[in-house]
Amino acid sequence: MEHIISPIALYLVCGIGAVGVALALPRRAQSKTIEYLGAIVLAAAFGLAALLLGLKATESGEPMPNFFFYPFAIIGIGASVRMITHKRPVYSALYFIMTIIASCGMYLLLSAEFMAFALIIIYAGAILITYLFVIMLATQAPSSDAEEKLDEVDAVAREPMLACGIGFVLVGLITTAMFRGIGDLPPVEMSQSQAANSVLAQLPKKVDKILEREGLLEEGWSVARDHETGLAKIDVDARTIEIVLLGQDSHGHDAVSSSRTITADEWPESLAANNLDRLGFNLLNDHPMMIEVAGIILLMAMLGATVLARKHIELEDDLKAAQARRLGTMFNDGNNGFDDGYDEPQATGGQA
Amino acid sequence: MMHAFESIQIAQSGLAQLAFPSEMSNSVLAPYLFVSAAMFAIGLVGFLTRKNMIIMFLCTELMFQAAGLALIAFGRQHLGSDGQTFVIFVLCVAAAEAAMALALVVLLFRHRESLSASAWKELNG
């Protein structure tokens, strides 16, 4: 890990970060000054981390992350710290949405476009709205004179020093383990174009469409397909595509009347599988079991939440009896032979 | 500074350019992992220190988020889609957890009229 950041510097950064978060956490009789001090210490810690990582990278001539990584990281970490230090739950939830949007930015930089937008829709749009609903449901309405008074629950943190110590020892350990580990990662076996285009063979129609748009396919031509597997005959390594003109032989069967190979020089730049193609194939081809498991988890969660949160309505006994009597008379007056069993004894006796 | 300028140009040329992954060096991966670890620890600290049950569960969501970022970063490193697939699964677990946790919070709030986790001390052992 020496080539990424020196361990001593990493532990120093973690220590400063711990002090910053501990200062910023809510406490009794907290002054704004301490809070600002905490924020400044925290900013210093992460600034130091960014500086150290950047210096090491320039020293060894390695590339640095995209410029936009830095604002997203600052917003993400800043909003998550504000989330755990804010005294009002609604603001905490809103800061969490900000964290999510910042990490969506990082997903975009890591070329995971589909997940970035799915995250906004699912997290910010669905899960967080549920949280906001519950925050509003499960809070007492403030009485008019005590409007600005905070709940005792939200105003004081429990053991801030200890928790920050533990938390940032954990950052040190996780980052040490990961930075050591990424040196030993196996080399990526696929070439760049292979990784991007290995699913293209399974998408012959998409290839047809792109080639047509690029003017490489004339009328009646299409990409050659393997007879047994139905895969398109594309060589991703050599960047060649086999295309055929289908005609009919003397017996009226489909037959190849002419064929040609699109060479690497002609290979259009726009012919590449996008993130969604690759993700979809990965999900449905390689992890079909996971979809089933996810379905079961969601079903169980739905059942569990319904059972847990339902309200037991306790009716008074005489109210219950009155309801039953009303139902009973309603059916008996119509004289339709219904007996719901809730009726008074003499009424049921009469029926029998 | 040159680097920043190039990045802005890449961003301006649109997502189509970014969508085509090239190999990523460890020095690019490391900052993402650092952010992910820091977010995880902040979530943990929040879970340990705050007394409000809703915020405690919000902090577990933050930890899920940090795990997702690490998954995506490692998946990008390997030029594969497995990391993103696992994030879909993490999202699903997070949604299930949110539903259960919030149902529980509503249930507990009905009994004690308080969101404090310490209102349920006698559940210990």
Coordinates of C-alpha atoms in Angstrom, one line a residue:
Chain A
M1 CA 0.0 0.0 0.0
E2 CA 3.1 2.2 0.2
H3 CA 2.6 3.3 -3.4
I4 CA -0.9 4.6 -2.7
I5 CA -0.5 6.4 0.6
S6 CA 1.9 5.9 3.5
P7 CA 0.1 4.1 6.5
I8 CA 1.2 6.6 9.1
A9 CA -0.4 9.5 7.0
L10 CA -3.6 7.4 6.6
Y11 CA -3.9 6.8 10.4
L12 CA -3.2 10.5 11.0
V13 CA -6.0 11.4 8.6
C14 CA -8.4 9.0 10.4
G15 CA -7.5 10.4 13.8
I16 CA -8.2 14.0 12.7
G17 CA -11.4 12.9 11.0
A18 CA -12.5 11.2 14.3
V19 CA -11.9 14.4 16.3
G20 CA -13.9 16.4 13.7
V21 CA -16.9 14.1 13.8
A22 CA -16.8 13.9 17.6
L23 CA -16.9 17.7 17.8
A24 CA -19.7 18.1 15.3
L25 CA -22.0 15.5 17.0
P26 CA -24.9 17.0 18.9
R27 CA -24.5 17.4 22.6
R28 CA -26.1 19.2 25.5
A29 CA -25.5 23.0 25.5
Q30 CA -23.6 22.9 22.3
S31 CA -22.4 26.2 20.8
K32 CA -22.3 26.8 17.1
T33 CA -18.5 27.5 17.4
I34 CA -17.7 23.9 18.4
E35 CA -19.8 22.7 15.5
Y36 CA -18.0 24.9 13.0
L37 CA -14.7 23.8 14.6
G38 CA -15.7 20.2 14.0
A39 CA -16.6 20.9 10.4
I40 CA -13.2 22.6 9.8
V41 CA -11.2 19.8 11.4
L42 CA -13.1 17.3 9.3
A43 CA -12.6 19.2 6.1
A44 CA -8.9 19.4 7.0
A45 CA -8.7 15.7 7.4
F46 CA -10.3 14.9 4.0
G47 CA -8.3 17.7 2.3
L48 CA -5.2 16.1 3.7
A49 CA -6.3 12.7 2.5
A50 CA -6.9 14.0 -1.0
L51 CA -3.6 15.9 -1.0
L52 CA -1.6 12.8 0.1
L53 CA -3.3 10.5 -2.4
G54 CA -2.7 13.1 -5.2
L55 CA 0.9 13.7 -4.2
K56 CA 1.7 10.0 -4.2
A57 CA 0.0 9.5 -7.6
T58 CA 1.9 12.4 -9.2
E59 CA 5.1 11.2 -7.7
S60 CA 4.8 7.8 -9.3
G61 CA 3.3 9.2 -12.5
E62 CA 0.0 7.3 -12.0
P63 CA -3.2 8.9 -13.3
M64 CA -5.5 10.7 -10.9
P65 CA -9.2 10.3 -10.7
N66 CA -11.5 12.4 -12.9
F67 CA -11.6 16.1 -11.8
F68 CA -15.3 15.7 -11.0
F69 CA -14.6 13.1 -8.5
Y70 CA -13.5 15.7 -5.9
P71 CA -16.7 17.7 -5.7
F72 CA -18.8 14.6 -5.6
A73 CA -16.6 13.1 -2.8
I74 CA -16.7 16.4 -0.8
I75 CA -20.5 16.7 -1.1
G76 CA -21.0 13.0 -0.4
I77 CA -18.9 12.9 2.8
G78 CA -20.0 16.4 3.9
A79 CA -23.7 15.6 3.6
S80 CA -23.3 12.3 5.3
V81 CA -21.6 13.9 8.3
R82 CA -24.3 16.5 8.4
M83 CA -26.8 13.7 8.3
I84 CA -25.6 12.1 11.4
T85 CA -25.0 15.4 13.2
H86 CA -28.2 17.3 12.4
K87 CA -30.7 17.4 15.3
R88 CA -33.8 17.3 13.2
P89 CA -34.7 13.9 11.6
V90 CA -36.3 15.5 8.5
Y91 CA -33.1 17.4 7.7
S92 CA -31.1 14.2 8.2
A93 CA -33.2 12.4 5.6
L94 CA -32.8 15.3 3.2
Y95 CA -29.0 15.3 3.7
F96 CA -29.1 11.6 3.0
I97 CA -30.7 12.3 -0.4
M98 CA -27.8 14.7 -1.1
T99 CA -25.3 11.9 -0.2
I100 CA -27.1 9.6 -2.6
I101 CA -27.0 12.2 -5.4
A102 CA -23.3 12.7 -4.9
S103 CA -22.6 9.0 -5.0
C104 CA -24.7 8.8 -8.2
G105 CA -22.2 11.3 -9.6
M106 CA -19.4 8.9 -8.6
Y107 CA -21.3 6.0 -10.2
L108 CA -21.4 8.0 -13.5
L109 CA -17.7 8.6 -13.3
L110 CA -17.3 4.8 -12.8
S111 CA -19.4 4.3 -16.0
A112 CA -22.3 2.7 -14.2
E113 CA -25.0 5.0 -15.8
F114 CA -27.9 2.7 -15.3
M115 CA -27.2 2.2 -11.6
A116 CA -26.7 5.9 -11.1
F117 CA -30.2 6.8 -12.3
A118 CA -31.8 3.7 -10.8
L119 CA -30.3 4.7 -7.5
I120 CA -31.9 8.2 -7.7
I121 CA -35.3 6.7 -8.6
I122 CA -35.3 3.9 -6.0
Y123 CA -33.4 5.5 -3.1
A124 CA -34.2 9.2 -3.3
G125 CA -37.6 8.6 -4.9
A126 CA -39.0 5.6 -3.0
I127 CA -37.0 4.6 0.1
L128 CA -36.3 8.1 1.4
I129 CA -39.9 9.1 0.9
T130 CA -41.0 6.2 3.1
Y131 CA -38.6 7.4 5.7
L132 CA -40.0 10.9 5.5
F133 CA -43.5 9.6 5.9
V134 CA -42.5 7.6 9.0
I135 CA -40.7 10.6 10.4
M136 CA -43.9 12.6 10.1
L137 CA -46.1 9.8 11.3
A138 CA -44.0 9.0 14.4
T139 CA -43.4 12.5 15.8
Q140 CA -45.7 14.2 18.2
A141 CA -47.1 17.4 16.9
P142 CA -45.4 20.2 18.8
S143 CA -47.6 22.2 21.1
S144 CA -47.8 25.9 20.1
D145 CA -45.7 27.3 22.9
A146 CA -42.9 24.8 22.6
E147 CA -42.5 24.9 18.8
E148 CA -38.8 25.3 18.8
K149 CA -38.0 22.8 21.5
L150 CA -36.2 19.7 20.3
D151 CA -36.9 16.2 21.4
E152 CA -34.4 15.0 24.0
V153 CA -33.8 12.0 21.8
D154 CA -32.4 14.0 19.0
A155 CA -30.5 16.6 21.0
V156 CA -27.9 14.5 22.7
A157 CA -25.5 11.9 21.2
R158 CA -24.6 8.8 23.1
E159 CA -20.8 8.3 23.7
P160 CA -19.6 10.4 20.8
M161 CA -15.9 10.1 21.6
L162 CA -15.9 6.3 21.9
A163 CA -18.0 5.8 18.8
C164 CA -15.9 8.1 16.7
G165 CA -12.8 6.4 18.0
I166 CA -14.2 3.0 17.0
G167 CA -15.5 4.3 13.7
F168 CA -12.3 5.8 12.5
V169 CA -10.2 2.9 13.7
L170 CA -12.5 0.9 11.4
V171 CA -11.8 3.3 8.4
G172 CA -8.1 2.9 9.0
L173 CA -8.4 -0.9 9.0
I174 CA -10.8 -1.1 6.0
T175 CA -8.6 1.2 3.9
T176 CA -5.4 -0.6 4.9
A177 CA -6.9 -3.9 4.0
M178 CA -8.3 -2.6 0.7
F179 CA -5.2 -0.7 -0.4
R180 CA -3.0 -3.7 0.4
G181 CA -5.5 -5.9 -1.5
I182 CA -5.7 -3.9 -4.7
G183 CA -2.0 -4.4 -5.3
D184 CA -2.7 -8.2 -5.5
L185 CA -5.8 -8.0 -7.7
P186 CA -5.5 -10.4 -10.7
P187 CA -4.8 -8.6 -13.9
V188 CA -7.8 -7.9 -16.0
E189 CA -7.9 -10.7 -18.6
M190 CA -10.2 -9.0 -21.1
S191 CA -9.0 -6.3 -23.5
Q192 CA -10.8 -3.0 -23.4
S193 CA -12.9 -3.7 -26.5
Q194 CA -13.6 -7.2 -25.5
A195 CA -15.0 -6.1 -22.2
A196 CA -17.2 -3.5 -23.9
N197 CA -18.4 -5.7 -26.8
S198 CA -18.4 -9.3 -25.6
V199 CA -22.2 -9.3 -25.5
L200 CA -22.6 -7.9 -29.0
A201 CA -22.6 -11.4 -30.5
Q202 CA -25.9 -12.0 -28.5
L203 CA -27.5 -8.9 -29.9
P204 CA -27.6 -9.5 -33.7
K205 CA -30.6 -7.2 -34.2
K206 CA -28.9 -4.3 -32.4
V207 CA -25.8 -4.9 -34.6
D208 CA -28.0 -4.9 -37.7
K209 CA -29.6 -1.6 -36.7
I210 CA -26.3 0.1 -36.0
L211 CA -24.7 -1.1 -39.2
E212 CA -27.7 0.0 -41.2
R213 CA -27.5 3.5 -39.7
E214 CA -23.8 3.6 -40.5
G215 CA -24.6 2.8 -44.2
L216 CA -22.6 -0.5 -44.1
L217 CA -25.6 -2.7 -44.8
E218 CA -27.4 -2.6 -48.1
E219 CA -30.9 -3.7 -48.7
G220 CA -31.5 -7.4 -47.8
W221 CA -28.1 -7.8 -46.1
S222 CA -27.8 -8.7 -42.4
V223 CA -25.3 -10.0 -39.9
A224 CA -24.5 -13.7 -40.3
R225 CA -25.8 -15.9 -37.5
D226 CA -24.6 -19.2 -36.2
H227 CA -27.0 -21.9 -37.2
E228 CA -27.1 -23.7 -33.8
T229 CA -26.7 -21.0 -31.2
G230 CA -28.2 -18.0 -33.1
L231 CA -25.3 -15.9 -32.1
A232 CA -24.0 -13.2 -34.5
K233 CA -20.7 -14.0 -36.2
I234 CA -18.7 -11.2 -34.7
D235 CA -15.0 -11.4 -33.8
V236 CA -14.6 -8.9 -31.0
D237 CA -10.8 -9.4 -30.8
A238 CA -10.1 -8.9 -34.5
R239 CA -13.0 -6.5 -34.9
T240 CA -14.6 -8.2 -37.9
I241 CA -18.2 -8.9 -38.6
E242 CA -19.5 -11.4 -41.2
I243 CA -22.5 -10.1 -43.1
V244 CA -24.6 -12.1 -45.6
L245 CA -27.3 -11.5 -48.2
L246 CA -30.0 -14.1 -47.8
G247 CA -31.7 -15.4 -50.9
Q248 CA -33.5 -18.6 -51.8
D249 CA -32.1 -21.7 -53.4
S250 CA -33.8 -23.8 -56.0
H251 CA -35.9 -25.6 -53.4
G252 CA -37.3 -22.4 -51.9
H253 CA -35.2 -22.6 -48.7
D254 CA -33.3 -19.7 -47.3
A255 CA -29.7 -19.8 -48.4
V256 CA -26.8 -17.5 -48.4
S257 CA -26.4 -16.0 -51.8
S258 CA -23.6 -13.7 -51.0
S259 CA -21.4 -12.9 -48.0
R260 CA -18.7 -10.4 -47.1
T261 CA -16.7 -9.5 -44.0
I262 CA -16.6 -6.1 -42.4
T263 CA -13.0 -5.5 -41.5
A264 CA -11.5 -3.7 -38.5
D265 CA -11.0 -0.6 -40.6
E266 CA -14.7 -0.3 -41.4
W267 CA -15.8 -1.2 -37.8
P268 CA -18.0 1.8 -36.9
E269 CA -17.2 3.6 -33.7
S270 CA -20.8 3.6 -32.5
L271 CA -20.9 -0.2 -32.6
A272 CA -20.4 -0.9 -28.9
A273 CA -22.6 -2.5 -26.3
N274 CA -23.7 0.1 -23.8
N275 CA -23.8 -0.2 -20.0
L276 CA -27.4 -1.3 -20.0
D277 CA -26.8 -4.2 -22.5
R278 CA -23.9 -5.5 -20.5
L279 CA -25.7 -5.2 -17.2
G280 CA -28.9 -6.8 -18.4
F281 CA -27.0 -9.8 -19.9
N282 CA -24.9 -10.1 -16.7
L283 CA -28.0 -10.1 -14.5
L284 CA -30.1 -12.5 -16.5
N285 CA -27.4 -14.8 -17.8
D286 CA -25.0 -15.1 -14.8
H287 CA -27.2 -14.4 -11.8
P288 CA -30.7 -15.7 -12.5
M289 CA -30.9 -17.2 -9.0
M290 CA -30.4 -13.8 -7.5
I291 CA -33.6 -12.5 -9.1
E292 CA -35.6 -15.3 -7.4
V293 CA -33.9 -14.6 -4.0
A294 CA -34.6 -10.9 -4.4
G295 CA -38.2 -11.7 -5.1
I296 CA -38.6 -13.8 -2.0
I297 CA -36.8 -11.2 0.2
L298 CA -39.1 -8.5 -1.1
L299 CA -42.2 -10.6 -0.6
M300 CA -41.2 -11.5 2.9
A301 CA -40.5 -7.9 3.7
M302 CA -43.9 -6.8 2.4
L303 CA -45.7 -9.5 4.5
G304 CA -43.6 -8.7 7.5
A305 CA -44.2 -5.0 7.3
T306 CA -47.9 -5.5 6.9
V307 CA -48.2 -7.8 9.9
L308 CA -46.0 -5.6 12.1
A309 CA -47.5 -2.3 11.4
R310 CA -51.2 -3.3 11.4
K311 CA -53.3 -1.7 14.1
H312 CA -55.2 -3.8 16.5
I313 CA -58.6 -2.1 17.1
E314 CA -60.0 -3.0 20.4
L315 CA -63.8 -2.5 20.5
E316 CA -65.7 -2.3 23.7
D317 CA -67.8 -5.5 24.4
D318 CA -71.1 -3.7 24.3
L319 CA -70.2 -1.9 21.1
K320 CA -69.3 -5.3 19.5
A321 CA -72.6 -6.7 20.6
A322 CA -74.5 -3.7 19.2
Q323 CA -72.7 -4.1 15.9
A324 CA -73.5 -7.8 15.8
R325 CA -77.2 -7.1 16.6
R326 CA -77.4 -4.5 13.9
L327 CA -76.0 -6.9 11.3
G328 CA -78.3 -9.7 12.5
T329 CA -81.5 -7.7 12.3
M330 CA -80.4 -6.4 8.9
F331 CA -80.2 -9.9 7.5
N332 CA -83.2 -11.3 9.4
D333 CA -85.5 -8.5 8.4
G334 CA -84.9 -9.4 4.7
N335 CA -85.9 -13.0 5.7
N336 CA -83.4 -14.4 3.3
G337 CA -82.4 -17.2 5.5
F338 CA -79.0 -15.7 6.5
D339 CA -77.8 -16.4 10.0
D340 CA -74.4 -14.9 10.7
G341 CA -74.1 -16.4 14.1
Y342 CA -73.8 -13.1 15.9
D343 CA -77.5 -12.7 16.5
E344 CA -79.2 -12.7 19.8
P345 CA -80.0 -16.2 21.2
Q346 CA -83.8 -16.1 20.8
A347 CA -83.4 -14.9 17.2
T348 CA -81.2 -17.9 16.2
G349 CA -83.5 -20.2 18.2
G350 CA -86.4 -19.0 16.1
Q351 CA -84.6 -19.7 12.9
A352 CA -83.7 -23.2 14.1
Chain B
M1 CA -4.3 21.8 -14.0
M2 CA -3.9 20.2 -17.5
H3 CA -5.6 17.1 -16.1
A4 CA -8.6 19.0 -14.9
F5 CA -9.0 20.7 -18.3
E6 CA -8.9 17.3 -20.1
S7 CA -11.5 15.9 -17.7
I8 CA -13.9 18.8 -18.4
Q9 CA -13.4 18.2 -22.1
I10 CA -14.2 14.5 -21.7
A11 CA -17.3 15.4 -19.7
Q12 CA -18.4 17.8 -22.4
S13 CA -18.1 15.3 -25.1
G14 CA -20.9 13.4 -23.5
L15 CA -21.6 10.3 -21.6
A16 CA -21.2 8.2 -24.8
Q17 CA -17.4 8.6 -24.3
L18 CA -17.5 7.7 -20.7
A19 CA -19.6 4.7 -21.3
F20 CA -16.8 2.9 -23.0
P21 CA -14.6 1.6 -20.2
S22 CA -10.9 1.5 -20.4
E23 CA -8.6 0.1 -17.8
M24 CA -8.4 1.9 -14.5
S25 CA -5.2 2.1 -12.5
N26 CA -5.0 1.5 -8.8
S27 CA -4.3 5.1 -8.0
V28 CA -7.7 6.0 -9.5
L29 CA -9.5 3.2 -7.7
A30 CA -8.0 4.1 -4.3
P31 CA -9.8 7.4 -3.7
Y32 CA -13.1 5.8 -4.4
L33 CA -12.4 3.1 -1.9
F34 CA -11.3 5.7 0.6
V35 CA -14.6 7.6 0.2
S36 CA -16.5 4.4 0.5
A37 CA -14.7 3.4 3.7
A38 CA -15.2 6.9 5.2
M39 CA -18.9 6.8 4.4
F40 CA -19.3 3.4 6.0
A41 CA -17.6 4.6 9.1
I42 CA -19.7 7.7 9.3
G43 CA -22.8 5.5 9.0
L44 CA -21.4 3.3 11.8
V45 CA -20.7 6.3 14.1
G46 CA -24.2 7.6 13.5
F47 CA -25.7 4.2 14.3
L48 CA -23.8 4.1 17.5
T49 CA -24.3 7.6 18.7
R50 CA -27.7 8.7 17.7
K51 CA -30.7 7.7 19.9
N52 CA -33.5 8.3 17.5
M53 CA -34.4 5.0 15.9
I54 CA -35.3 6.5 12.5
I55 CA -31.9 8.1 12.2
M56 CA -30.3 4.8 13.3
F57 CA -31.9 3.0 10.4
L58 CA -31.0 5.9 8.1
C59 CA -27.4 5.3 9.1
T60 CA -27.7 1.6 8.0
E61 CA -28.8 2.9 4.6
L62 CA -25.7 5.0 4.5
M63 CA -23.6 1.9 5.2
F64 CA -25.4 0.1 2.3
Q65 CA -24.6 3.0 0.1
A66 CA -20.9 2.9 1.0
A67 CA -20.8 -0.8 0.2
G68 CA -22.5 -0.2 -3.1
L69 CA -19.9 2.4 -4.0
A70 CA -17.1 -0.1 -3.3
L71 CA -18.8 -2.7 -5.3
I72 CA -19.2 -0.4 -8.3
A73 CA -15.6 0.7 -8.0
F74 CA -14.2 -2.8 -7.9
G75 CA -16.5 -3.9 -10.8
R76 CA -15.2 -1.0 -12.9
Q77 CA -11.7 -2.1 -12.1
H78 CA -12.4 -5.5 -13.5
L79 CA -14.3 -4.1 -16.5
G80 CA -17.2 -6.3 -15.7
S81 CA -20.8 -5.8 -14.8
D82 CA -20.9 -8.1 -11.7
G83 CA -20.4 -5.2 -9.4
Q84 CA -23.4 -3.4 -10.8
T85 CA -25.5 -6.5 -10.6
F86 CA -24.6 -6.9 -6.9
V87 CA -25.6 -3.3 -6.3
I88 CA -29.1 -4.1 -7.7
F89 CA -29.2 -6.8 -5.1
V90 CA -28.0 -4.4 -2.4
L91 CA -30.7 -2.0 -3.4
C92 CA -33.3 -4.7 -3.1
V93 CA -32.1 -5.7 0.4
A94 CA -32.0 -2.0 1.4
A95 CA -35.6 -1.6 0.3
A96 CA -36.7 -4.7 2.2
E97 CA -34.8 -3.5 5.3
A98 CA -36.3 -0.1 5.1
A99 CA -39.9 -1.5 4.9
M100 CA -39.3 -3.8 7.9
A101 CA -37.4 -1.3 10.0
L102 CA -40.0 1.4 9.5
A103 CA -42.8 -0.9 10.3
L104 CA -41.0 -1.8 13.5
V105 CA -40.4 1.9 14.3
V106 CA -44.1 2.7 13.9
L107 CA -45.0 -0.3 16.1
L108 CA -42.6 0.7 18.8
F109 CA -43.7 4.3 18.7
R110 CA -47.3 3.3 19.2
H111 CA -46.4 1.6 22.4
R112 CA -44.1 4.2 24.1
E113 CA -44.8 7.4 22.3
S114 CA -41.1 7.9 21.9
L115 CA -38.5 7.2 19.2
S116 CA -35.7 6.7 21.7
A117 CA -33.9 3.4 21.4
S118 CA -33.3 3.6 25.2
A119 CA -37.1 3.5 25.8
W120 CA -36.8 -0.3 25.2
K121 CA -34.0 -1.0 27.7
E122 CA -35.8 -3.9 29.3
L123 CA -35.5 -5.8 26.0
N124 CA -31.9 -6.5 27.1
G125 CA -31.3 -10.2 27.7

